[in-house]
Amino acid sequence: MVTISAKPKLVTVFGGSGFVGRHLVQALARRGYRVRVACRRPELANYLQPLGSMGQIQPIQANLRYRWSVDRAVEGADHVINLVGILAESGHQRFDAVQHLGARAVAEAARAAGAPLTQVSAIGADINSPSSYARTKALGEAAVREIVPEAVIFRSSIVFGPEDKFFNRFAAMARISPVLPLLGGGSNRLQPVYVGDVAEAYARAVDGDVEGGRIYELGGPEVLTFRECMEEMLRIINRRRMFVSVPWPVARLQAKVLGMLPNPPLTPDQVKLLQIDNVVSQAAEEEKRTLNGLGIGAHSIDAIVPSYLWTYRPAGQFTKPQH
Ligand SMILES: NC(=O)c1ccc[n+]([C@@H]2O[C@H](COP(=O)([O-])OP(=O)(O)OC[C@H]3O[C@@H](n4cnc5c(N)ncnc54)[C@H](OP(=O)(O)O)[C@@H]3O)[C@@H](O)[C@H]2O)c1
């Protein structure tokens, strides 16, 4: 429970302008915090300001690759949370620079400022992973644990919600294409988790209600294969599509070509990532390092996804579900 004092506490949210960020910023604003949204293009974060009262949400320019800008963003903060992550490399945005060294820079700045730290990672983070995304997420976690041992670290499975890049993307594809690709047959397992639930968990860490020095794994109530996720999406948008299984070697080849596009829909690194199950580990379940363990009841796909995928239904079926 947050007591609103004369000067509400200030939270710096690195990556607060992104998909997960906007939900966290809103959750923090509702709790009465002042929120500093730190990202490279703060002008794109201006849309967040109406989520709070006058002056409560302030975008600021910061780039995890420039340590001085990280220090400036952390100045005076009562809590720091790092949401920055990239799914593909481009220009100077390399996995190591952003997810490993960037996480280290945030941890050093938080430590120097004496502010508690929450770090956002991903399920699958593993120093030995063949995927650079997953490897550098693990290196970022290790740097955070070395510098701020009492930091809270969250890993999540794939996150869904309005504006997600998962269900929205495949629903958009299903609208125009008669077939949907299933990489490796679509047998990899996912545990999609609602963005509102992960934002609530992160906000509770800011409240000081999550025990530090531990890694939490956040997943939704259902474990589904990629194929089952696609079937669920098609059911929601009321369309029938054929699935085409794409063997991994072919997927790797396609990703090599697509990976050269400026905003690649698939990269070779993502193909490596997709080959590994993305679900909460048994150890996390047993030790209650989960949403359930934090007392957060996870929302199911069916409770949330129809409320934003209905626009992908065939013409004449645009009835927004009533809840
Ligand atoms: N979405 C998922 O399904 C999912 C699943 C598992 C884990 N996660 C993790 O959750 C976190 C948030 O994901 P998301 O989906 O919200 O990502 P997102 O929508 O891509 O947002 C990324 C944010 O990071 C900022 N950013 C990127 N590079 C930066 C840099 N060098 N310095 C400072 N800010 C930078 C972006 O703003 P600018 O571009 O303006 O800088 C943006 O605010 C990430 O760490 C991600 O790995 C997400």
PDB file of N, CA and C in Angstrom, residues 144-205:
ATOM      1  N   VAL A 144      23.257  -7.665 -12.950  1.00  0.00           N
ATOM      2  CA  VAL A 144      22.372  -7.057 -11.945  1.00  0.00           C
ATOM      3  C   VAL A 144      22.585  -7.723 -10.586  1.00  0.00           C
ATOM      4  N   ARG A 145      22.667  -9.048 -10.575  1.00  0.00           N
ATOM      5  CA  ARG A 145      22.812  -9.776  -9.299  1.00  0.00           C
ATOM      6  C   ARG A 145      24.162  -9.489  -8.645  1.00  0.00           C
ATOM      7  N   GLU A 146      25.170  -9.265  -9.495  1.00  0.00           N
ATOM      8  CA  GLU A 146      26.508  -8.965  -8.955  1.00  0.00           C
ATOM      9  C   GLU A 146      26.514  -7.561  -8.322  1.00  0.00           C
ATOM     10  N   ILE A 147      25.872  -6.605  -8.977  1.00  0.00           N
ATOM     11  CA  ILE A 147      25.948  -5.206  -8.527  1.00  0.00           C
ATOM     12  C   ILE A 147      24.890  -4.878  -7.475  1.00  0.00           C
ATOM     13  N   VAL A 148      23.667  -5.400  -7.678  1.00  0.00           N
ATOM     14  CA  VAL A 148      22.571  -5.143  -6.714  1.00  0.00           C
ATOM     15  C   VAL A 148      21.966  -6.502  -6.323  1.00  0.00           C
ATOM     16  N   PRO A 149      22.626  -7.240  -5.418  1.00  0.00           N
ATOM     17  CA  PRO A 149      22.159  -8.606  -5.108  1.00  0.00           C
ATOM     18  C   PRO A 149      20.705  -8.657  -4.650  1.00  0.00           C
ATOM     19  N   GLU A 150      20.213  -7.574  -4.068  1.00  0.00           N
ATOM     20  CA  GLU A 150      18.832  -7.592  -3.535  1.00  0.00           C
ATOM     21  C   GLU A 150      17.800  -7.167  -4.587  1.00  0.00           C
ATOM     22  N   ALA A 151      18.246  -6.978  -5.853  1.00  0.00           N
ATOM     23  CA  ALA A 151      17.307  -6.574  -6.910  1.00  0.00           C
ATOM     24  C   ALA A 151      16.253  -7.661  -7.139  1.00  0.00           C
ATOM     25  N   VAL A 152      15.074  -7.239  -7.618  1.00  0.00           N
ATOM     26  CA  VAL A 152      14.031  -8.191  -8.022  1.00  0.00           C
ATOM     27  C   VAL A 152      14.195  -8.398  -9.520  1.00  0.00           C
ATOM     28  N   ILE A 153      14.238  -9.649  -9.953  1.00  0.00           N
ATOM     29  CA  ILE A 153      14.346  -9.943 -11.389  1.00  0.00           C
ATOM     30  C   ILE A 153      13.098 -10.707 -11.816  1.00  0.00           C
ATOM     31  N   PHE A 154      12.487 -10.250 -12.904  1.00  0.00           N
ATOM     32  CA  PHE A 154      11.317 -10.938 -13.458  1.00  0.00           C
ATOM     33  C   PHE A 154      11.665 -11.484 -14.832  1.00  0.00           C
ATOM     34  N   ARG A 155      11.250 -12.718 -15.078  1.00  0.00           N
ATOM     35  CA  ARG A 155      11.289 -13.273 -16.438  1.00  0.00           C
ATOM     36  C   ARG A 155       9.842 -13.525 -16.822  1.00  0.00           C
ATOM     37  N   SER A 156       9.477 -13.241 -18.076  1.00  0.00           N
ATOM     38  CA  SER A 156       8.106 -13.599 -18.462  1.00  0.00           C
ATOM     39  C   SER A 156       8.121 -14.425 -19.730  1.00  0.00           C
ATOM     40  N   SER A 157       7.019 -15.159 -19.919  1.00  0.00           N
ATOM     41  CA  SER A 157       6.801 -15.844 -21.190  1.00  0.00           C
ATOM     42  C   SER A 157       6.276 -14.791 -22.153  1.00  0.00           C
ATOM     43  N   ILE A 158       5.777 -15.198 -23.295  1.00  0.00           N
ATOM     44  CA  ILE A 158       5.271 -14.235 -24.275  1.00  0.00           C
ATOM     45  C   ILE A 158       4.090 -13.466 -23.665  1.00  0.00           C
ATOM     46  N   VAL A 159       4.086 -12.153 -23.872  1.00  0.00           N
ATOM     47  CA  VAL A 159       3.092 -11.294 -23.222  1.00  0.00           C
ATOM     48  C   VAL A 159       2.010 -10.915 -24.231  1.00  0.00           C
ATOM     49  N   PHE A 160       0.725 -11.052 -23.829  1.00  0.00           N
ATOM     50  CA  PHE A 160      -0.359 -10.649 -24.724  1.00  0.00           C
ATOM     51  C   PHE A 160      -1.189  -9.529 -24.104  1.00  0.00           C
ATOM     52  N   GLY A 161      -1.883  -8.822 -24.981  1.00  0.00           N
ATOM     53  CA  GLY A 161      -2.736  -7.711 -24.552  1.00  0.00           C
ATOM     54  C   GLY A 161      -2.917  -6.793 -25.742  1.00  0.00           C
ATOM     55  N   PRO A 162      -3.794  -5.791 -25.622  1.00  0.00           N
ATOM     56  CA  PRO A 162      -3.985  -4.881 -26.742  1.00  0.00           C
ATOM     57  C   PRO A 162      -2.607  -4.357 -27.170  1.00  0.00           C
ATOM     58  N   GLU A 163      -2.369  -4.198 -28.442  1.00  0.00           N
ATOM     59  CA  GLU A 163      -1.085  -3.740 -29.031  1.00  0.00           C
ATOM     60  C   GLU A 163       0.019  -4.792 -28.946  1.00  0.00           C
ATOM     61  N   ASP A 164      -0.291  -6.057 -28.577  1.00  0.00           N
ATOM     62  CA  ASP A 164       0.803  -7.035 -28.532  1.00  0.00           C
ATOM     63  C   ASP A 164       1.280  -7.335 -29.961  1.00  0.00           C
ATOM     64  N   LYS A 165       2.494  -7.903 -30.023  1.00  0.00           N
ATOM     65  CA  LYS A 165       3.040  -8.199 -31.355  1.00  0.00           C
ATOM     66  C   LYS A 165       2.911  -9.682 -31.658  1.00  0.00           C
ATOM     67  N   PHE A 166       2.125 -10.389 -30.874  1.00  0.00           N
ATOM     68  CA  PHE A 166       1.970 -11.826 -31.073  1.00  0.00           C
ATOM     69  C   PHE A 166       0.607 -12.114 -31.700  1.00  0.00           C
ATOM     70  N   PHE A 167      -0.476 -12.058 -30.917  1.00  0.00           N
ATOM     71  CA  PHE A 167      -1.793 -12.371 -31.465  1.00  0.00           C
ATOM     72  C   PHE A 167      -2.178 -11.374 -32.563  1.00  0.00           C
ATOM     73  N   ASN A 168      -1.881 -10.092 -32.346  1.00  0.00           N
ATOM     74  CA  ASN A 168      -2.236  -9.087 -33.361  1.00  0.00           C
ATOM     75  C   ASN A 168      -1.561  -9.385 -34.695  1.00  0.00           C
ATOM     76  N   ARG A 169      -0.283  -9.745 -34.600  1.00  0.00           N
ATOM     77  CA  ARG A 169       0.483  -9.966 -35.827  1.00  0.00           C
ATOM     78  C   ARG A 169      -0.049 -11.159 -36.624  1.00  0.00           C
ATOM     79  N   PHE A 170      -0.334 -12.262 -35.919  1.00  0.00           N
ATOM     80  CA  PHE A 170      -0.806 -13.448 -36.640  1.00  0.00           C
ATOM     81  C   PHE A 170      -2.270 -13.286 -37.076  1.00  0.00           C
ATOM     82  N   ALA A 171      -3.043 -12.519 -36.319  1.00  0.00           N
ATOM     83  CA  ALA A 171      -4.428 -12.255 -36.732  1.00  0.00           C
ATOM     84  C   ALA A 171      -4.417 -11.399 -38.004  1.00  0.00           C
ATOM     85  N   ALA A 172      -3.487 -10.444 -38.068  1.00  0.00           N
ATOM     86  CA  ALA A 172      -3.381  -9.595 -39.263  1.00  0.00           C
ATOM     87  C   ALA A 172      -2.988 -10.455 -40.465  1.00  0.00           C
ATOM     88  N   MET A 173      -2.090 -11.419 -40.218  1.00  0.00           N
ATOM     89  CA  MET A 173      -1.659 -12.317 -41.287  1.00  0.00           C
ATOM     90  C   MET A 173      -2.829 -13.179 -41.757  1.00  0.00           C
ATOM     91  N   ALA A 174      -3.617 -13.671 -40.777  1.00  0.00           N
ATOM     92  CA  ALA A 174      -4.753 -14.549 -41.107  1.00  0.00           C
ATOM     93  C   ALA A 174      -5.816 -13.800 -41.904  1.00  0.00           C
ATOM     94  N   ARG A 175      -5.870 -12.486 -41.729  1.00  0.00           N
ATOM     95  CA  ARG A 175      -6.885 -11.709 -42.442  1.00  0.00           C
ATOM     96  C   ARG A 175      -6.605 -11.704 -43.943  1.00  0.00           C
ATOM     97  N   ILE A 176      -5.307 -11.719 -44.304  1.00  0.00           N
ATOM     98  CA  ILE A 176      -4.994 -11.599 -45.739  1.00  0.00           C
ATOM     99  C   ILE A 176      -4.454 -12.887 -46.371  1.00  0.00           C
ATOM    100  N   SER A 177      -4.002 -13.826 -45.535  1.00  0.00           N
ATOM    101  CA  SER A 177      -3.365 -15.007 -46.118  1.00  0.00           C
ATOM    102  C   SER A 177      -4.211 -16.264 -45.882  1.00  0.00           C
ATOM    103  N   PRO A 178      -4.323 -17.139 -46.896  1.00  0.00           N
ATOM    104  CA  PRO A 178      -5.102 -18.369 -46.705  1.00  0.00           C
ATOM    105  C   PRO A 178      -4.357 -19.415 -45.865  1.00  0.00           C
ATOM    106  N   VAL A 179      -3.037 -19.212 -45.674  1.00  0.00           N
ATOM    107  CA  VAL A 179      -2.265 -20.195 -44.885  1.00  0.00           C
ATOM    108  C   VAL A 179      -1.472 -19.494 -43.770  1.00  0.00           C
ATOM    109  N   LEU A 180      -1.216 -20.252 -42.723  1.00  0.00           N
ATOM    110  CA  LEU A 180      -0.389 -19.732 -41.626  1.00  0.00           C
ATOM    111  C   LEU A 180       0.803 -20.669 -41.433  1.00  0.00           C
ATOM    112  N   PRO A 181       2.017 -20.105 -41.312  1.00  0.00           N
ATOM    113  CA  PRO A 181       3.186 -20.978 -41.144  1.00  0.00           C
ATOM    114  C   PRO A 181       3.336 -21.460 -39.707  1.00  0.00           C
ATOM    115  N   LEU A 182       3.720 -22.707 -39.549  1.00  0.00           N
ATOM    116  CA  LEU A 182       4.036 -23.249 -38.218  1.00  0.00           C
ATOM    117  C   LEU A 182       5.507 -23.663 -38.247  1.00  0.00           C
ATOM    118  N   LEU A 183       6.364 -22.846 -37.652  1.00  0.00           N
ATOM    119  CA  LEU A 183       7.790 -23.171 -37.671  1.00  0.00           C
ATOM    120  C   LEU A 183       8.034 -24.443 -36.854  1.00  0.00           C
ATOM    121  N   GLY A 184       8.755 -25.371 -37.466  1.00  0.00           N
ATOM    122  CA  GLY A 184       9.043 -26.641 -36.783  1.00  0.00           C
ATOM    123  C   GLY A 184       7.773 -27.411 -36.433  1.00  0.00           C
ATOM    124  N   GLY A 185       6.681 -27.167 -37.156  1.00  0.00           N
ATOM    125  CA  GLY A 185       5.416 -27.861 -36.888  1.00  0.00           C
ATOM    126  C   GLY A 185       4.588 -27.200 -35.785  1.00  0.00           C
ATOM    127  N   GLY A 186       5.152 -26.161 -35.158  1.00  0.00           N
ATOM    128  CA  GLY A 186       4.396 -25.425 -34.127  1.00  0.00           C
ATOM    129  C   GLY A 186       4.245 -26.187 -32.830  1.00  0.00           C
ATOM    130  N   SER A 187       5.219 -27.097 -32.535  1.00  0.00           N
ATOM    131  CA  SER A 187       5.060 -27.912 -31.325  1.00  0.00           C
ATOM    132  C   SER A 187       5.750 -27.304 -30.102  1.00  0.00           C
ATOM    133  N   ASN A 188       6.449 -26.176 -30.284  1.00  0.00           N
ATOM    134  CA  ASN A 188       7.081 -25.535 -29.123  1.00  0.00           C
ATOM    135  C   ASN A 188       6.010 -25.000 -28.176  1.00  0.00           C
ATOM    136  N   ARG A 189       6.270 -25.096 -26.860  1.00  0.00           N
ATOM    137  CA  ARG A 189       5.246 -24.737 -25.865  1.00  0.00           C
ATOM    138  C   ARG A 189       5.455 -23.324 -25.318  1.00  0.00           C
ATOM    139  N   LEU A 190       4.331 -22.613 -25.183  1.00  0.00           N
ATOM    140  CA  LEU A 190       4.347 -21.238 -24.670  1.00  0.00           C
ATOM    141  C   LEU A 190       3.378 -21.137 -23.503  1.00  0.00           C
ATOM    142  N   GLN A 191       3.567 -20.111 -22.685  1.00  0.00           N
ATOM    143  CA  GLN A 191       2.636 -19.896 -21.568  1.00  0.00           C
ATOM    144  C   GLN A 191       2.240 -18.421 -21.573  1.00  0.00           C
ATOM    145  N   PRO A 192       1.452 -18.001 -22.576  1.00  0.00           N
ATOM    146  CA  PRO A 192       1.171 -16.570 -22.751  1.00  0.00           C
ATOM    147  C   PRO A 192       0.583 -15.932 -21.490  1.00  0.00           C
ATOM    148  N   VAL A 193       1.092 -14.738 -21.187  1.00  0.00           N
ATOM    149  CA  VAL A 193       0.706 -14.070 -19.939  1.00  0.00           C
ATOM    150  C   VAL A 193       0.184 -12.677 -20.266  1.00  0.00           C
ATOM    151  N   TYR A 194      -0.876 -12.282 -19.563  1.00  0.00           N
ATOM    152  CA  TYR A 194      -1.542 -11.003 -19.830  1.00  0.00           C
ATOM    153  C   TYR A 194      -0.682  -9.835 -19.336  1.00  0.00           C
ATOM    154  N   VAL A 195      -0.565  -8.806 -20.187  1.00  0.00           N
ATOM    155  CA  VAL A 195       0.281  -7.649 -19.878  1.00  0.00           C
ATOM    156  C   VAL A 195      -0.155  -6.950 -18.588  1.00  0.00           C
ATOM    157  N   GLY A 196      -1.456  -6.946 -18.299  1.00  0.00           N
ATOM    158  CA  GLY A 196      -1.941  -6.313 -17.066  1.00  0.00           C
ATOM    159  C   GLY A 196      -1.436  -7.051 -15.828  1.00  0.00           C
ATOM    160  N   ASP A 197      -1.273  -8.384 -15.958  1.00  0.00           N
ATOM    161  CA  ASP A 197      -0.786  -9.173 -14.821  1.00  0.00           C
ATOM    162  C   ASP A 197       0.714  -8.950 -14.592  1.00  0.00           C
ATOM    163  N   VAL A 198       1.486  -8.877 -15.679  1.00  0.00           N
ATOM    164  CA  VAL A 198       2.929  -8.642 -15.467  1.00  0.00           C
ATOM    165  C   VAL A 198       3.143  -7.216 -14.941  1.00  0.00           C
ATOM    166  N   ALA A 199       2.360  -6.256 -15.441  1.00  0.00           N
ATOM    167  CA  ALA A 199       2.497  -4.871 -14.962  1.00  0.00           C
ATOM    168  C   ALA A 199       2.166  -4.797 -13.471  1.00  0.00           C
ATOM    169  N   GLU A 200       1.164  -5.546 -13.050  1.00  0.00           N
ATOM    170  CA  GLU A 200       0.793  -5.566 -11.622  1.00  0.00           C
ATOM    171  C   GLU A 200       1.954  -6.135 -10.788  1.00  0.00           C
ATOM    172  N   ALA A 201       2.581  -7.210 -11.287  1.00  0.00           N
ATOM    173  CA  ALA A 201       3.713  -7.800 -10.551  1.00  0.00           C
ATOM    174  C   ALA A 201       4.862  -6.778 -10.444  1.00  0.00           C
ATOM    175  N   TYR A 202       5.160  -6.094 -11.543  1.00  0.00           N
ATOM    176  CA  TYR A 202       6.269  -5.120 -11.519  1.00  0.00           C
ATOM    177  C   TYR A 202       5.928  -3.969 -10.564  1.00  0.00           C
ATOM    178  N   ALA A 203       4.666  -3.531 -10.592  1.00  0.00           N
ATOM    179  CA  ALA A 203       4.266  -2.425  -9.719  1.00  0.00           C
ATOM    180  C   ALA A 203       4.365  -2.838  -8.249  1.00  0.00           C
ATOM    181  N   ARG A 204       4.055  -4.110  -7.963  1.00  0.00           N
ATOM    182  CA  ARG A 204       4.168  -4.572  -6.572  1.00  0.00           C
ATOM    183  C   ARG A 204       5.626  -4.581  -6.120  1.00  0.00           C
ATOM    184  N   ALA A 205       6.540  -4.847  -7.070  1.00  0.00           N
ATOM    185  CA  ALA A 205       7.970  -4.793  -6.724  1.00  0.00           C
ATOM    186  C   ALA A 205       8.343  -3.356  -6.361  1.00  0.00           C
TER     187      ALA A 205
END
